[in-house]
Coordinates of C-alpha atoms in Angstrom, one line a residue:
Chain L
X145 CA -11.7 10.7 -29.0
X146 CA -12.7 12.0 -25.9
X147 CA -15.9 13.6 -24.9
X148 CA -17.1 15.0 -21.9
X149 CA -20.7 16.2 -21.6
X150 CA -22.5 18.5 -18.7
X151 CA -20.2 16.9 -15.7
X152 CA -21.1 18.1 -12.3
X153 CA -18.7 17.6 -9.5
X154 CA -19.4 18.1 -5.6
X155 CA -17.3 18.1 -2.8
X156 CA -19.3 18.0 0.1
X157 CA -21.4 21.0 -0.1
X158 CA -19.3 22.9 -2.4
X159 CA -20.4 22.8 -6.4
X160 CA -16.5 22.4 -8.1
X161 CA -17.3 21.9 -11.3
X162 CA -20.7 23.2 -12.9
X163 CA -21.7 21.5 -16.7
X164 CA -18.3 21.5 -18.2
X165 CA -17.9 20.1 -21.3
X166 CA -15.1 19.9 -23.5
X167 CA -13.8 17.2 -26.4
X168 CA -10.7 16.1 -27.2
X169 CA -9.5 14.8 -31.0
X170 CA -7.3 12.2 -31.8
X171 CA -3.6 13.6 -32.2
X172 CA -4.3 16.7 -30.4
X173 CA -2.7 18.3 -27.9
X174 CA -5.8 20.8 -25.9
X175 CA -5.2 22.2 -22.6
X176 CA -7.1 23.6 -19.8
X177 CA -5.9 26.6 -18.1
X178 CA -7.3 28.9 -15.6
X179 CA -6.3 30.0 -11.9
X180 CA -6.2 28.1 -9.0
X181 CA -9.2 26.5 -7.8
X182 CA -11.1 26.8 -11.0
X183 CA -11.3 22.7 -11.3
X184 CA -9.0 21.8 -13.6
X185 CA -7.0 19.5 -11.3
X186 CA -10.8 17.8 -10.8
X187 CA -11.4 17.9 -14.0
X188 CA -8.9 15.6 -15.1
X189 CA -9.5 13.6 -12.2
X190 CA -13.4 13.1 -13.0
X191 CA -12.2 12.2 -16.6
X192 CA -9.8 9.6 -15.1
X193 CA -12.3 8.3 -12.5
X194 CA -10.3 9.2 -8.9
X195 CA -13.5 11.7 -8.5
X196 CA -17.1 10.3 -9.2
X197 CA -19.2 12.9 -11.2
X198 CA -22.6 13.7 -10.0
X199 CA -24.0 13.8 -13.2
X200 CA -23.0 14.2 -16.6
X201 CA -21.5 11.7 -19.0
X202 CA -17.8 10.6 -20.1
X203 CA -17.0 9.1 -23.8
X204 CA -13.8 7.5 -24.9
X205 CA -14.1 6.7 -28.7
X206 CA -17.8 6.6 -28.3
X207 CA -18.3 4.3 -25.4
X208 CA -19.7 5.5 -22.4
X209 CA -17.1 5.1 -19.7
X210 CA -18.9 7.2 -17.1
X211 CA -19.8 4.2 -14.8
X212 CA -16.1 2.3 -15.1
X213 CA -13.8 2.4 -11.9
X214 CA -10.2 4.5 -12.1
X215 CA -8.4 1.1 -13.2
X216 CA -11.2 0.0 -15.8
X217 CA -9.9 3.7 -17.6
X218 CA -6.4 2.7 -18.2
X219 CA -7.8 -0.6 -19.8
X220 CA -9.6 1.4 -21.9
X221 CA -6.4 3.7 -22.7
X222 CA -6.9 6.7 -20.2
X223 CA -3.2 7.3 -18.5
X224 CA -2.7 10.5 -15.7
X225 CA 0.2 12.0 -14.7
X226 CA -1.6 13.4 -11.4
X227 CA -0.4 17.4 -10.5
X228 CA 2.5 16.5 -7.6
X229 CA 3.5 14.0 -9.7
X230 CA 2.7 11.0 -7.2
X231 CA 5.4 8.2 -8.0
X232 CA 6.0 6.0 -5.7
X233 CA 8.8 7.3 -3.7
X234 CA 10.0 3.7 -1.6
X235 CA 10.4 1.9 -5.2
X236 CA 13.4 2.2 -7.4
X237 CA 12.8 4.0 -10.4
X238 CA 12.6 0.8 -12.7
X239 CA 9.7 -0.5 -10.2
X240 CA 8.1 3.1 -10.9
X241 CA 8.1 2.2 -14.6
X242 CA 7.1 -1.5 -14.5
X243 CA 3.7 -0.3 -12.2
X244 CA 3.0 1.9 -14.9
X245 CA 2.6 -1.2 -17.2
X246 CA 0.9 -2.6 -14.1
X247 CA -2.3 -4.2 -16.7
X248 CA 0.0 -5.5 -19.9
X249 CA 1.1 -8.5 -20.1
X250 CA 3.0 -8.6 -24.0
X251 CA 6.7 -8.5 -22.1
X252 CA 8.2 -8.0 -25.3
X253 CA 5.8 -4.8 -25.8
X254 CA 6.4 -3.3 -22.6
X255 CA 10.4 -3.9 -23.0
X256 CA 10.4 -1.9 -26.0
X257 CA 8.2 0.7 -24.3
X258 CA 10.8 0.6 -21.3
X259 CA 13.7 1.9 -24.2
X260 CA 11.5 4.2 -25.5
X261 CA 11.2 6.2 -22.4
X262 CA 14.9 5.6 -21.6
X263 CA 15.5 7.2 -24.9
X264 CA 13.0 10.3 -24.2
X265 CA 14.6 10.4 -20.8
X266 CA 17.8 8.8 -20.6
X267 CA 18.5 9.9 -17.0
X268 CA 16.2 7.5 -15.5
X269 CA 18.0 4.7 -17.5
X270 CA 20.9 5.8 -15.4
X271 CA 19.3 5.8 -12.4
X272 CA 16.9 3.1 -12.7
X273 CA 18.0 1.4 -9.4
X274 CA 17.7 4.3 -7.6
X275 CA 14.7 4.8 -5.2
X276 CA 12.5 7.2 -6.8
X277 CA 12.1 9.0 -3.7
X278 CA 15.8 10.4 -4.1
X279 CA 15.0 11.9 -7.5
X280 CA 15.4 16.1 -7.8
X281 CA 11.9 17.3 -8.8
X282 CA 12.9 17.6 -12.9
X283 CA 14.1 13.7 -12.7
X284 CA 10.8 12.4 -10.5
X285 CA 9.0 14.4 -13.1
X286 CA 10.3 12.5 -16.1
X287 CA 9.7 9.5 -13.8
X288 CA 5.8 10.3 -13.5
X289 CA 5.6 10.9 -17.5
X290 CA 7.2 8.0 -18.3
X291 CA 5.6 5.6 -15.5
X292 CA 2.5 7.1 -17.7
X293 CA 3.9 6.5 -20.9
X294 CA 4.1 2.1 -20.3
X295 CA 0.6 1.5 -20.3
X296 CA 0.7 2.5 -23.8
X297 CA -1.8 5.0 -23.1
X298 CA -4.4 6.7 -26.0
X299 CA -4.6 9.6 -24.7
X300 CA -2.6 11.1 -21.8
X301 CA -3.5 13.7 -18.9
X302 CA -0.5 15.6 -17.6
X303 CA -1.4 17.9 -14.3
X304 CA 0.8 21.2 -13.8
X305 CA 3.9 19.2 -15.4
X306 CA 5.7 22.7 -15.1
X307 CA 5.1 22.9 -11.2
X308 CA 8.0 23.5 -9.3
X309 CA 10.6 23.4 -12.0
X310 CA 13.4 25.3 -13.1
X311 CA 12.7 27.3 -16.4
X312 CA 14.8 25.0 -18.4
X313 CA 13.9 22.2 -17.3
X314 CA 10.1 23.2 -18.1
X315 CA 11.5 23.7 -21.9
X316 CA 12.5 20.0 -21.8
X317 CA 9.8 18.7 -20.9
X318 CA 7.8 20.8 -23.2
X319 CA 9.7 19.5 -26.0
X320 CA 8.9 16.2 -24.9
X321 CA 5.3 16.3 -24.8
X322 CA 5.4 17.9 -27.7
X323 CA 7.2 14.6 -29.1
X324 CA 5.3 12.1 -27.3
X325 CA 2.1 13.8 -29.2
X326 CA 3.7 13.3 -32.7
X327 CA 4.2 10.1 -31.6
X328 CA 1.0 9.8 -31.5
X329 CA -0.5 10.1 -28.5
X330 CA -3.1 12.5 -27.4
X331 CA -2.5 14.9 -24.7
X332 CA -4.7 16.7 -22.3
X333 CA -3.0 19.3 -20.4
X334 CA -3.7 21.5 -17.6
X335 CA -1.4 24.0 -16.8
X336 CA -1.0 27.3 -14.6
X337 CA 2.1 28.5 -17.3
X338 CA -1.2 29.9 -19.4
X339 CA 2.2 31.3 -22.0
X340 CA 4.1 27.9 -22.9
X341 CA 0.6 25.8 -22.8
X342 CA -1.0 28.1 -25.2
X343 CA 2.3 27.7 -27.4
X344 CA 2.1 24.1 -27.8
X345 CA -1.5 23.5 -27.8
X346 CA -3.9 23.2 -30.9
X347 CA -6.8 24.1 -28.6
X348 CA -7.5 25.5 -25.4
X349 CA -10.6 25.7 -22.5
X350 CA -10.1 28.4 -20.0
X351 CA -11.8 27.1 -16.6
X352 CA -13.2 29.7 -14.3
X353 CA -14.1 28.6 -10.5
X354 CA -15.6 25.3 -11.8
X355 CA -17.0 26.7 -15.3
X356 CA -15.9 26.8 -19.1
X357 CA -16.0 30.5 -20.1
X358 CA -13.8 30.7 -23.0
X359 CA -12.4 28.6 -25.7
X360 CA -10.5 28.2 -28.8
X361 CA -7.6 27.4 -30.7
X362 CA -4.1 28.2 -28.9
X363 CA -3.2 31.2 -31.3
X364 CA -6.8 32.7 -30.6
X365 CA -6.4 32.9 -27.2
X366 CA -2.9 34.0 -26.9
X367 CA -4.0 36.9 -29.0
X368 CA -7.1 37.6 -26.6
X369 CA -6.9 40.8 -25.0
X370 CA -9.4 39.2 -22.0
X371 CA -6.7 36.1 -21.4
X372 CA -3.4 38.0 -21.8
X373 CA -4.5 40.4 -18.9
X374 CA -5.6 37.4 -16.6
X375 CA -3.4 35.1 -17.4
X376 CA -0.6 36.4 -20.0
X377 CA 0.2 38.9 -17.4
X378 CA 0.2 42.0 -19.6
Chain C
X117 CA 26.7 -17.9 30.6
X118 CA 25.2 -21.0 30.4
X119 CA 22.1 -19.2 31.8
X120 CA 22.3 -16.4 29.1
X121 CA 22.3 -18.5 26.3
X122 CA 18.7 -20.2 27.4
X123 CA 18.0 -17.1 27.8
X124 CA 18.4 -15.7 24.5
X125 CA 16.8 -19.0 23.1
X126 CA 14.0 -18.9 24.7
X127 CA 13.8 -15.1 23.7
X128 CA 14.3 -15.6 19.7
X129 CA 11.2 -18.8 20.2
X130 CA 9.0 -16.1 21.9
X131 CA 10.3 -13.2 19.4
X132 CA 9.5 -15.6 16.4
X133 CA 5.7 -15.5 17.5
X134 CA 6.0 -11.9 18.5
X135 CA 7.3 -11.5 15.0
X136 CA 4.9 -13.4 12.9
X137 CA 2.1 -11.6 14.3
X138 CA 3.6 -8.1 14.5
X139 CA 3.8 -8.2 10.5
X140 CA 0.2 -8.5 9.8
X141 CA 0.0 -5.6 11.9
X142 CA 2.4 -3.5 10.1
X143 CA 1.4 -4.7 6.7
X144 CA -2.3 -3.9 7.6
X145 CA -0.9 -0.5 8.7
X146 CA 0.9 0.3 6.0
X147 CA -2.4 -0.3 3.3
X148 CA -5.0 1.4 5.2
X149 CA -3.1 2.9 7.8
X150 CA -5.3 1.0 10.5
X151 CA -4.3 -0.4 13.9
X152 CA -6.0 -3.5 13.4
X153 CA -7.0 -5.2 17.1
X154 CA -8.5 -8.0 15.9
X155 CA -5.2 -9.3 14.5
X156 CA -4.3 -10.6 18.0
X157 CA -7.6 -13.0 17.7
X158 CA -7.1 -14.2 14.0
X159 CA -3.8 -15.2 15.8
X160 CA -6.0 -17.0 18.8
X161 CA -8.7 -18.5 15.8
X162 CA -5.4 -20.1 14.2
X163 CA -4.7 -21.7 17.5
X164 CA -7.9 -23.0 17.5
X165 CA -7.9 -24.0 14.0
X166 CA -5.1 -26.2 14.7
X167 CA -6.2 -27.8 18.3
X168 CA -9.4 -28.6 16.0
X169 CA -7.2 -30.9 13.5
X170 CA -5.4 -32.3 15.7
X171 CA -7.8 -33.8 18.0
X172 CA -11.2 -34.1 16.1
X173 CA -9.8 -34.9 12.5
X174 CA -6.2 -36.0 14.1
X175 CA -4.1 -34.6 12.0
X176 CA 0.0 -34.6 12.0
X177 CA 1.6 -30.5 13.3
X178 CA 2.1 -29.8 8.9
X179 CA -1.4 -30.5 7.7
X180 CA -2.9 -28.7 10.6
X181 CA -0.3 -25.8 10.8
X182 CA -1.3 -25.3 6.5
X183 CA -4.7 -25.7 7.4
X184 CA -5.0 -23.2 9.9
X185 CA -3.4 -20.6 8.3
X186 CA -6.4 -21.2 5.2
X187 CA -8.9 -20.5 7.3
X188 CA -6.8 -17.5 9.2
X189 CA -6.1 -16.2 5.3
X190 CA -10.2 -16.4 4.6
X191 CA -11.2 -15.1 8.3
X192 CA -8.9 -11.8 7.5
X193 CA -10.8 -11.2 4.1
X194 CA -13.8 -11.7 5.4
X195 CA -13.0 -9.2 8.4
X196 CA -12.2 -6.7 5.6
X197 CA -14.9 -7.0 3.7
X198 CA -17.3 -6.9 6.3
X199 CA -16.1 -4.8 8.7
X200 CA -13.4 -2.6 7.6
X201 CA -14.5 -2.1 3.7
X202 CA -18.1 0.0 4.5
X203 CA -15.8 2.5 5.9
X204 CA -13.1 3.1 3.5
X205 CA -13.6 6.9 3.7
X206 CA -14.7 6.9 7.1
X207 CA -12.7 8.0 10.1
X208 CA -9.7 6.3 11.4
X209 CA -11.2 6.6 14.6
X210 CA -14.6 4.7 13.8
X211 CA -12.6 2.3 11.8
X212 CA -10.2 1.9 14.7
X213 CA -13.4 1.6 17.2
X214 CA -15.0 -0.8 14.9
X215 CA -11.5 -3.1 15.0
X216 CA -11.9 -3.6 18.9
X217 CA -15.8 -4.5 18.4
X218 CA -14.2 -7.2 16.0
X219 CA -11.6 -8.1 18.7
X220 CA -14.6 -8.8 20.8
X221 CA -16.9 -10.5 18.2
X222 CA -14.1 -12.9 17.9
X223 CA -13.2 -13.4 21.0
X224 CA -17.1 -14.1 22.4
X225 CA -17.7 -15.7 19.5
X226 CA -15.3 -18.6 20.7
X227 CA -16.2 -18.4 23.6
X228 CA -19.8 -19.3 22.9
X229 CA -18.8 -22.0 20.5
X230 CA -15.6 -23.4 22.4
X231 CA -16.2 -22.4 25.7
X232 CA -14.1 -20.2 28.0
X233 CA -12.3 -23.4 29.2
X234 CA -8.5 -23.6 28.6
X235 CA -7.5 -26.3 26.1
X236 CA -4.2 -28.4 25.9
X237 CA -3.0 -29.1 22.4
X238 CA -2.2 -33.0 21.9
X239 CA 1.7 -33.6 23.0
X240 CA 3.7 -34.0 20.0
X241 CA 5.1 -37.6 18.8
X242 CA 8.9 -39.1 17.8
X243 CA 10.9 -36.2 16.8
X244 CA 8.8 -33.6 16.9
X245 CA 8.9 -33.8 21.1
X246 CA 12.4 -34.6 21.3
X247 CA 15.2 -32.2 23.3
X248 CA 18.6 -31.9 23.0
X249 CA 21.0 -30.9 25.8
X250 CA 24.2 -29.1 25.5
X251 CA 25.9 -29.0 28.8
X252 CA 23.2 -26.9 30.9
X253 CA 21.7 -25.4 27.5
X254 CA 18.3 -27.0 26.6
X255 CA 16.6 -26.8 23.1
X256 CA 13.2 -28.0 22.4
X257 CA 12.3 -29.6 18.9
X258 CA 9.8 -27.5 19.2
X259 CA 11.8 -24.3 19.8
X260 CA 13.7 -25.2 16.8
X261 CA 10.8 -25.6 14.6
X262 CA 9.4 -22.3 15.7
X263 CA 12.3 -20.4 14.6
X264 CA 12.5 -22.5 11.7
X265 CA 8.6 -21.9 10.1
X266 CA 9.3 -18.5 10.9
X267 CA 12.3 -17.7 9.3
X268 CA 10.8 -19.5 6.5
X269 CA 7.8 -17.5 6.4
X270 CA 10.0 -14.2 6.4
X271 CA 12.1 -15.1 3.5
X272 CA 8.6 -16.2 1.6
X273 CA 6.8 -12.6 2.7
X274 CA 9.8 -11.1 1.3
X275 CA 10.1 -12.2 -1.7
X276 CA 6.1 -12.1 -2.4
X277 CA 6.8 -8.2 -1.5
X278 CA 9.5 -7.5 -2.8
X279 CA 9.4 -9.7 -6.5
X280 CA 6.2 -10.5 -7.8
X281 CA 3.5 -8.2 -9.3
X282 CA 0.5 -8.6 -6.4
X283 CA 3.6 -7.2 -3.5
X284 CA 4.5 -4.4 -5.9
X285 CA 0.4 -3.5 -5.8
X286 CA 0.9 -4.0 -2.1
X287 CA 3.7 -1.2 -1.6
X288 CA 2.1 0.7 -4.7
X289 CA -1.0 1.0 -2.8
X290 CA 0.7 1.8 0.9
X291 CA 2.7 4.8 -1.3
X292 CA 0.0 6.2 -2.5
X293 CA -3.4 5.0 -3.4
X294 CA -4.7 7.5 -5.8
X295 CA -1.3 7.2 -7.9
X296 CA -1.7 3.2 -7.7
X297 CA -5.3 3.6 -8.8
X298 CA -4.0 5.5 -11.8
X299 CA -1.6 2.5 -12.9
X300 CA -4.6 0.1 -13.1
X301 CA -4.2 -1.6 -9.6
X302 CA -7.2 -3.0 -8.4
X303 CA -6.9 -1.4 -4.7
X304 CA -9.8 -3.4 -3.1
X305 CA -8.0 -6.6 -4.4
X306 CA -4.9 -5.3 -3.0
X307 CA -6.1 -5.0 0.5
X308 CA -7.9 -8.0 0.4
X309 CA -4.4 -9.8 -0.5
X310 CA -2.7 -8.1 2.1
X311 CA -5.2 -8.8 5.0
X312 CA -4.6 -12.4 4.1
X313 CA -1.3 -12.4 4.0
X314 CA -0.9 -10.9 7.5
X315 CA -3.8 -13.2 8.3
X316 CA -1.8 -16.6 7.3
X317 CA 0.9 -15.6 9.6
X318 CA -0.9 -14.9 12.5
X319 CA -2.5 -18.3 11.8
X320 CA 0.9 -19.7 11.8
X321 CA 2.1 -18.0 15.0
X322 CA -1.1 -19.6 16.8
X323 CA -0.8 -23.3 15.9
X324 CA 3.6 -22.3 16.9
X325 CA 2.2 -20.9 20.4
X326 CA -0.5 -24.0 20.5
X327 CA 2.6 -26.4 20.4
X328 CA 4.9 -24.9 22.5
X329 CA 3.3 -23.8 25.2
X330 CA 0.7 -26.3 25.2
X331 CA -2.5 -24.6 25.8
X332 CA -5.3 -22.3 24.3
X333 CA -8.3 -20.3 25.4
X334 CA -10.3 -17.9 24.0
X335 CA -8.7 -14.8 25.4
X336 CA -5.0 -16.0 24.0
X337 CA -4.3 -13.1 21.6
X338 CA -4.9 -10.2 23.1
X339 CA -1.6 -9.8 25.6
X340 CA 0.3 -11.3 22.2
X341 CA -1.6 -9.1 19.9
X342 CA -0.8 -6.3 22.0
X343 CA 2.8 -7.2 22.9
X344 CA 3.2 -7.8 19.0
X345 CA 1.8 -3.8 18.2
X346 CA 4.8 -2.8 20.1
X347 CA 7.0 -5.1 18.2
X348 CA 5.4 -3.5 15.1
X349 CA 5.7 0.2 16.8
X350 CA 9.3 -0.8 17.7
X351 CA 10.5 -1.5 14.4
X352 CA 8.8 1.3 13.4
X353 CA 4.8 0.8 11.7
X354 CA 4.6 -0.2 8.1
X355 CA 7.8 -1.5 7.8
X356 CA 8.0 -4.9 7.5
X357 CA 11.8 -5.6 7.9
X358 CA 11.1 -3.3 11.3
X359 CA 8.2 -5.7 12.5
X360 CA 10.9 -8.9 12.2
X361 CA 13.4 -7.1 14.3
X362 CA 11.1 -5.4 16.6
X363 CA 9.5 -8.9 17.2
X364 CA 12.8 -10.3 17.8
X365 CA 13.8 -7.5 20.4
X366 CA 10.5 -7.2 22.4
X367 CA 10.7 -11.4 22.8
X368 CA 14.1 -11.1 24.0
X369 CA 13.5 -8.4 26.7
X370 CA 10.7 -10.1 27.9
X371 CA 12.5 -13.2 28.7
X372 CA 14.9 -11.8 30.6
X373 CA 12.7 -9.3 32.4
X374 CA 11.6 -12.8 33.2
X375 CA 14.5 -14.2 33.8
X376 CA 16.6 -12.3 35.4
X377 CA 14.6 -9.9 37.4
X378 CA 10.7 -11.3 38.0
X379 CA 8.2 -12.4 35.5
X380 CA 5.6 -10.6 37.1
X381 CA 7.5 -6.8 35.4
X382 CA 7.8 -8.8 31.6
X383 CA 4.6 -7.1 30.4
X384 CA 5.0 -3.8 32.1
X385 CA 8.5 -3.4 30.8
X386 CA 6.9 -4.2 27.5
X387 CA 4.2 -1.2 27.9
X388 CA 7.3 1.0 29.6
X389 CA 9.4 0.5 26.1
X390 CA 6.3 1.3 23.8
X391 CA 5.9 4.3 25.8
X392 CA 9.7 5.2 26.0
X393 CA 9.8 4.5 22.1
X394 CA 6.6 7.1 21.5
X395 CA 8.5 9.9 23.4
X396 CA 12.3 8.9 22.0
X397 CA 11.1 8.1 18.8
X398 CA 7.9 8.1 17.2
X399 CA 8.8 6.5 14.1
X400 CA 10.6 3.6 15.4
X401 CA 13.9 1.8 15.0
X402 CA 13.7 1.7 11.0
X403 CA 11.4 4.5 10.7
X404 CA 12.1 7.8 9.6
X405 CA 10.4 10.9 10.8
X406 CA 7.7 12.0 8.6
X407 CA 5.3 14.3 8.8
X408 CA 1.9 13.3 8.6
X409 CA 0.5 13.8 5.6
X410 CA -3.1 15.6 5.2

């Protein structure tokens, strides 16, 4: 489904990401894990066009989307759940989630998508009037998932959704990707928890200051000797 | 008493203009986080746009007030696009310096075309010149009208922001750009919409000013455009209901600065407050202390 070929990245002067490469396959759920500052926050935004590539080439179901602007990507199904979680903090939580079906225009669609995400998170049904801005952490989290979730998105990029989070709250929303990809959408994931990542993932790219060195399926690497002493912590 | 209430009238006509033009500023602000000095002469180009209807095409106060703010709403795009656009990811500074050499452009400009010369807007006909007296208390049809459009204008600004799907982009994109970016909105759009919003009114506030005081010249907007950033600062930048009030405020204190003390302190007790507001507090009346974010 998704493709990415030989991107490089620069900022300024310094060479963040060198000929990565990676695919994605429809119904999967891969993530991208390495430490901080190995590019997987620009990673996902190359793929999602906030960061222009200096060369290289991105493919969504075959098409070359390389050259499109951030907003021509949702059109074409990309949806990102940025790392900080970004919602909008001045609009009420409902506002949130209409912006997030910002392009649609099938009301009826984007009603039932609305219920769907009340179902997955049924706090932000109560608290829908609320300014976003007064969520804890857990609930603006939820928010920025399901803002994501109305554009009806093909495949979805979720940035450190753990960050900051109490330990079970990071379950819960672990369960809940793991339900919005048998739902049937595909998920990219980049995560610092390397442990829970690994567990729900079918596939996994470890990213090391801006390159690809290692990559398999999520049982492989949990097993690897090399990623449970640099990541695994034993 | 008597005295107080002409006062206070004569402060909300004044704060109405004050008002009108301190929300493009604040709007502007709040997109692109740019003090935008050139709003003061889109302000002085609507006054011009209206003195131009009425005398060469002679044209009644409504067709020339719609007019004007047109052209003020395409004049603000264009100053985007031109000026402000090619430097999207440039300093605030240069943008900020390149805002003043628009300021001038605009102002020269005029000049060139109109001359310096002061101009007298045709006096109003049947009721739109008529007064009305209670006791010592004199309101102008023209006073009323003033407060009028702009309440008008206020409640339509509001709902456009607040209701519909372009002044959702608008406060999407003045949140947070990248996020809004990430929901499909068209940010370039956005800004474009919002310069021409802020635009309209200032076109609105200049054909007001053109009417009720009677005259224009090129230089016209830059003590309003200046006084009207303090308004804006007042209320606290970015926020719109902040720029109606601090409007409001900073045309009432000037009036009676004038009024009851000498007219020759109004502007400097403008300046004092902006001052007294940046050391008091920064974020203004409806603002609330943020920091700064990198």
């Amino acid at each position: 489904m998704l493709e990415v070929k030989d991107i490089n990245v620069h900022y300024g002067v310094i060479h963040a990401l060198k000929g990565i490469s990676l695919t994605v396959n429809e119904g999967e759920i891969v993530t991208l894990i390495g430490a901080n500052g190995a590019g997987k926050t620009t990673t996902l935004r190359t793929i999602s066009g906030l960061k222009k590539a200096t060369s290289g080439q991105i493919l969504l179901n075959g098409e070359d989307i390389t050259a499109l602007s951030a907003q021509d990507r949702v059109k074409k199904g990309i949806s990102h759940v940025p790392e900080g979680r970004r919602i909008f903090p001045s609009m009420t939580v409902l506002e949130n989630l209409e912006m997030g079906a910002y392009l649609r225009k099938d009301k009826d669609g984007i009603a039932e998508d609305l219920q769907r995400v009340y179902e997955w998170f049924p706090i932000l049904a109560d608290r829908k009037k609320q300014l976003a801005g007064t969520l804890s952490g857990g609930e603006q989290q939820m928010l920025a998932i399901g803002r994501a979730l109305m554009s009806r998105p093909k495949i979805l990029f979720l940035d450190e959704p753990s960050m900051g989070l109490a330990p079970l709250l990071v379950e819960e929303i672990f369960n809940i990707i793991k339900d919005i990809n048998k739902a049937g959408t595909t998920i990219l994931l980049v995560e610092q928890n390397a442990n829970l990542a690994l567990q729900i993932a079918d596939r996994a790219y470890v990213l090391e200051t801006g390159s690809i060195v290692l990559s398999g399926t999520g049982k492989e690497l949990l097993q690897s000797d090399d990623i449970k002493k640099a990541y695994l912590g034993g | 008493m008597e005295q107080l209430l002409q006062q206070i009238i004569n402060g909300i006509s004044l704060g109405s203009i004050y008002a009108l033009i301190a929300l493009g500023y604040t709007m502007v602000y709040g997109i692109i986080k740019l003090i935008n000095f050139a709003h003061g002469d889109v302000y002085m180009i609507g006054a011009y746009t209206g003195y131009v209807c009425m005398t060469k095409f002679q044209l009644g106060f409504l067709p020339s007030l719609l007019i004007a703010m047109v052209v003020c709403a395409l004049l603000g795009i264009i100053i985007e696009k031109v000026a402000y656009k090619p430097l999207r990811n440039a300093t605030r500074i240069a943008v900020l310096i390149t805002a003043i050499g628009v300021s001038l452009f605009l102002e020269y400009s005029t000049m060139f075309v109109a001359s310096a010369n002061v101009r007298s807007y045709p006096p109003m006909e049947g009721l739109l010149s008529k007064t009305f007296k209670i006791k010592n208390i004199t309101i102008s049809m023209h006073q009323i009208i003033i407060v009028i459009i702009t309440l008008l204008l206020m409640v339509l600004l509001q709902f456009v922001v607040k209701k519909t799907k372009t002044g959702k982009a608008m406060r999407a994109v003045s949140q947070d750009r990248d996020a809004a970016q990430l929901m499909g909105i068209d940010v370039d759009n956005t800004i474009s919409v919002t310069f021409a919003l802020g635009s309209t009114l200032a076109g609105a506030a200049g054909v007001l000013v053109g009417v009720y005081y009677n005259s224009i010249n090129p230089l016209m907007g830059t003590m309003p455009g200046l006084k009207a950033f303090v308004a804006a600062v007042f209320g606290g930048i970015g926020i719109i209901p902040g720029a109606m009030i601090g409007g409001y405020i900073i045309g009432i204190i000037e009036v009676f600065v004038s009024g009851y003390i000498n007219s020759m302190y109004r502007d400097a007790v403008v300046f004092a407050i902006l001052i007294l507001i940046l050391i008091v507090k920064p974020a203004g009346l409806l603002g609330k202390n943020t920091r700064e974010k990198v």
